[in-house]
Each structure stands twice: as structure tokens, then as C-alpha cells.
Amino acid sequence: MATTKRYECTVTVEVTFIPEQSDVEHNRYAFAYHVKIINTGNVAAQLISRHWIITEASGEEQEVRGLGVVGAQPLLNPNEDFEYTSGTVLNTPTGEMHGTYEMVAEDGVRFDATIHPFILSMPRVLH
């Protein structure tokens, strides 16, 4: 009996405020985010590109698109993961990010790995 192909990746994100790279008096709030991408499908897939939407507390949005992540386009076999750390700077003490990774499976099928919304927040700003 043939196994149905599943094309899916799970993305988790952990955020850290970086006070030494921030300048609160000049509305500069730096954040690092650590991403873990796990191929939860049953077909090997390569991360081709990223699409982020970054929203500041003021409602201002920035879109970021590019090839790969941190200079890499990792190929993930089923149950393999890839982790990396990157960062962003906001003009407000809080914000949100979300987006997608474009993936291409070994059989040529393209699919998106969803990056669910996550909060960027300077400590002691949100309760």
C-alpha cells in the first residue's frame, strides 16, 4: 500500500530583547529571534526563500523577502530540523512578526511553511 505524501514543516520561534543594542531614548528596540524549522512531513524538502511581515505597535508594517535564511537554503529530510538566530529592530517597544518559508520537496512540489505570529516585546511592557 502506498504512503500518502505529506508536505509540512513546523516552525517555532523564541524571542529575546537585546538591551545592549537598543536605545530606548531614541526609539530603537533590538530583538533576536531563534527559529527552529522541523520537517514534520514525510518527504525531504529544501527551504528556498523567506517572507516576513513585521508590524510595529504603531501599526507600521515592513515586509522582508529573500532567498534562504542566514545565507543557507537547508535541505531537511523527514524529522530533521534546522535552527538559526537572526534579529530585527523596531521603533516601538512591542511588535509582531509572522510569515512563511517557501519550501520545495524533493519531488518538485512547492509548499509554504507557516511562521505563526509571535510577539516582540521589551521586558515589563506587556503584562
PDB file of N, CA and C in Angstrom, residues 45-51 66-69 72-75 100-105 109-111:
ATOM      1  N   ALA A  45      12.562  18.162   1.967  1.00  0.00           N
ATOM      2  CA  ALA A  45      12.224  19.470   1.395  1.00  0.00           C
ATOM      3  C   ALA A  45      13.330  20.473   1.696  1.00  0.00           C
ATOM      4  N   GLN A  46      13.514  21.406   0.761  1.00  0.00           N
ATOM      5  CA  GLN A  46      14.529  22.438   0.902  1.00  0.00           C
ATOM      6  C   GLN A  46      13.862  23.792   1.100  1.00  0.00           C
ATOM      7  N   LEU A  47      14.394  24.563   2.044  1.00  0.00           N
ATOM      8  CA  LEU A  47      13.923  25.930   2.259  1.00  0.00           C
ATOM      9  C   LEU A  47      14.536  26.797   1.163  1.00  0.00           C
ATOM     10  N   ILE A  48      13.694  27.459   0.385  1.00  0.00           N
ATOM     11  CA  ILE A  48      14.153  28.268  -0.739  1.00  0.00           C
ATOM     12  C   ILE A  48      14.193  29.753  -0.386  1.00  0.00           C
ATOM     13  N   SER A  49      13.095  30.254   0.199  1.00  0.00           N
ATOM     14  CA  SER A  49      13.033  31.683   0.483  1.00  0.00           C
ATOM     15  C   SER A  49      12.185  31.956   1.719  1.00  0.00           C
ATOM     16  N   ARG A  50      12.263  33.216   2.167  1.00  0.00           N
ATOM     17  CA  ARG A  50      11.514  33.640   3.346  1.00  0.00           C
ATOM     18  C   ARG A  50      10.671  34.857   2.997  1.00  0.00           C
ATOM     19  N   HIS A  51       9.563  35.001   3.718  1.00  0.00           N
ATOM     20  CA  HIS A  51       8.697  36.180   3.598  1.00  0.00           C
ATOM     21  C   HIS A  51       8.217  36.517   5.002  1.00  0.00           C
ATOM     22  N   GLY A  66      13.414  37.292   0.820  1.00  0.00           N
ATOM     23  CA  GLY A  66      14.775  36.994   0.404  1.00  0.00           C
ATOM     24  C   GLY A  66      14.992  35.503   0.259  1.00  0.00           C
ATOM     25  N   LEU A  67      16.097  35.161  -0.384  1.00  0.00           N
ATOM     26  CA  LEU A  67      16.461  33.759  -0.547  1.00  0.00           C
ATOM     27  C   LEU A  67      17.015  33.211   0.755  1.00  0.00           C
ATOM     28  N   GLY A  68      16.628  31.999   1.089  1.00  0.00           N
ATOM     29  CA  GLY A  68      17.181  31.294   2.234  1.00  0.00           C
ATOM     30  C   GLY A  68      17.023  32.032   3.543  1.00  0.00           C
ATOM     31  N   VAL A  69      17.787  31.565   4.524  1.00  0.00           N
ATOM     32  CA  VAL A  69      17.853  32.177   5.849  1.00  0.00           C
ATOM     33  C   VAL A  69      19.306  32.159   6.286  1.00  0.00           C
ATOM     34  N   ALA A  72      21.723  30.440   4.099  1.00  0.00           N
ATOM     35  CA  ALA A  72      21.589  28.995   3.864  1.00  0.00           C
ATOM     36  C   ALA A  72      20.226  28.671   3.260  1.00  0.00           C
ATOM     37  N   GLN A  73      20.195  27.592   2.498  1.00  0.00           N
ATOM     38  CA  GLN A  73      18.958  27.022   1.975  1.00  0.00           C
ATOM     39  C   GLN A  73      18.960  25.537   2.356  1.00  0.00           C
ATOM     40  N   PRO A  74      18.692  25.259   3.635  1.00  0.00           N
ATOM     41  CA  PRO A  74      18.845  23.889   4.135  1.00  0.00           C
ATOM     42  C   PRO A  74      17.873  22.886   3.518  1.00  0.00           C
ATOM     43  N   LEU A  75      18.377  21.680   3.280  1.00  0.00           N
ATOM     44  CA  LEU A  75      17.569  20.547   2.851  1.00  0.00           C
ATOM     45  C   LEU A  75      17.272  19.721   4.089  1.00  0.00           C
ATOM     46  N   THR A 100       6.131  33.247   6.122  1.00  0.00           N
ATOM     47  CA  THR A 100       6.213  31.899   5.542  1.00  0.00           C
ATOM     48  C   THR A 100       7.616  31.641   5.019  1.00  0.00           C
ATOM     49  N   TYR A 101       7.949  30.371   4.980  1.00  0.00           N
ATOM     50  CA  TYR A 101       9.129  29.896   4.260  1.00  0.00           C
ATOM     51  C   TYR A 101       8.623  29.146   3.042  1.00  0.00           C
ATOM     52  N   GLU A 102       9.165  29.463   1.864  1.00  0.00           N
ATOM     53  CA  GLU A 102       8.819  28.700   0.670  1.00  0.00           C
ATOM     54  C   GLU A 102       9.705  27.465   0.653  1.00  0.00           C
ATOM     55  N   MET A 103       9.083  26.314   0.564  1.00  0.00           N
ATOM     56  CA  MET A 103       9.780  25.035   0.572  1.00  0.00           C
ATOM     57  C   MET A 103       9.571  24.341  -0.770  1.00  0.00           C
ATOM     58  N   VAL A 104      10.554  23.557  -1.190  1.00  0.00           N
ATOM     59  CA  VAL A 104      10.409  22.723  -2.378  1.00  0.00           C
ATOM     60  C   VAL A 104      10.787  21.296  -1.984  1.00  0.00           C
ATOM     61  N   ALA A 105       9.830  20.389  -2.158  1.00  0.00           N
ATOM     62  CA  ALA A 105      10.062  18.987  -1.829  1.00  0.00           C
ATOM     63  C   ALA A 105      10.930  18.340  -2.899  1.00  0.00           C
ATOM     64  N   VAL A 109       7.336  19.440  -5.584  1.00  0.00           N
ATOM     65  CA  VAL A 109       6.151  20.103  -5.041  1.00  0.00           C
ATOM     66  C   VAL A 109       6.573  21.285  -4.168  1.00  0.00           C
ATOM     67  N   ARG A 110       5.966  22.441  -4.437  1.00  0.00           N
ATOM     68  CA  ARG A 110       6.237  23.645  -3.642  1.00  0.00           C
ATOM     69  C   ARG A 110       5.150  23.798  -2.584  1.00  0.00           C
ATOM     70  N   PHE A 111       5.550  24.191  -1.375  1.00  0.00           N
ATOM     71  CA  PHE A 111       4.582  24.447  -0.308  1.00  0.00           C
ATOM     72  C   PHE A 111       5.168  25.473   0.647  1.00  0.00           C
TER      73      PHE A 111
END
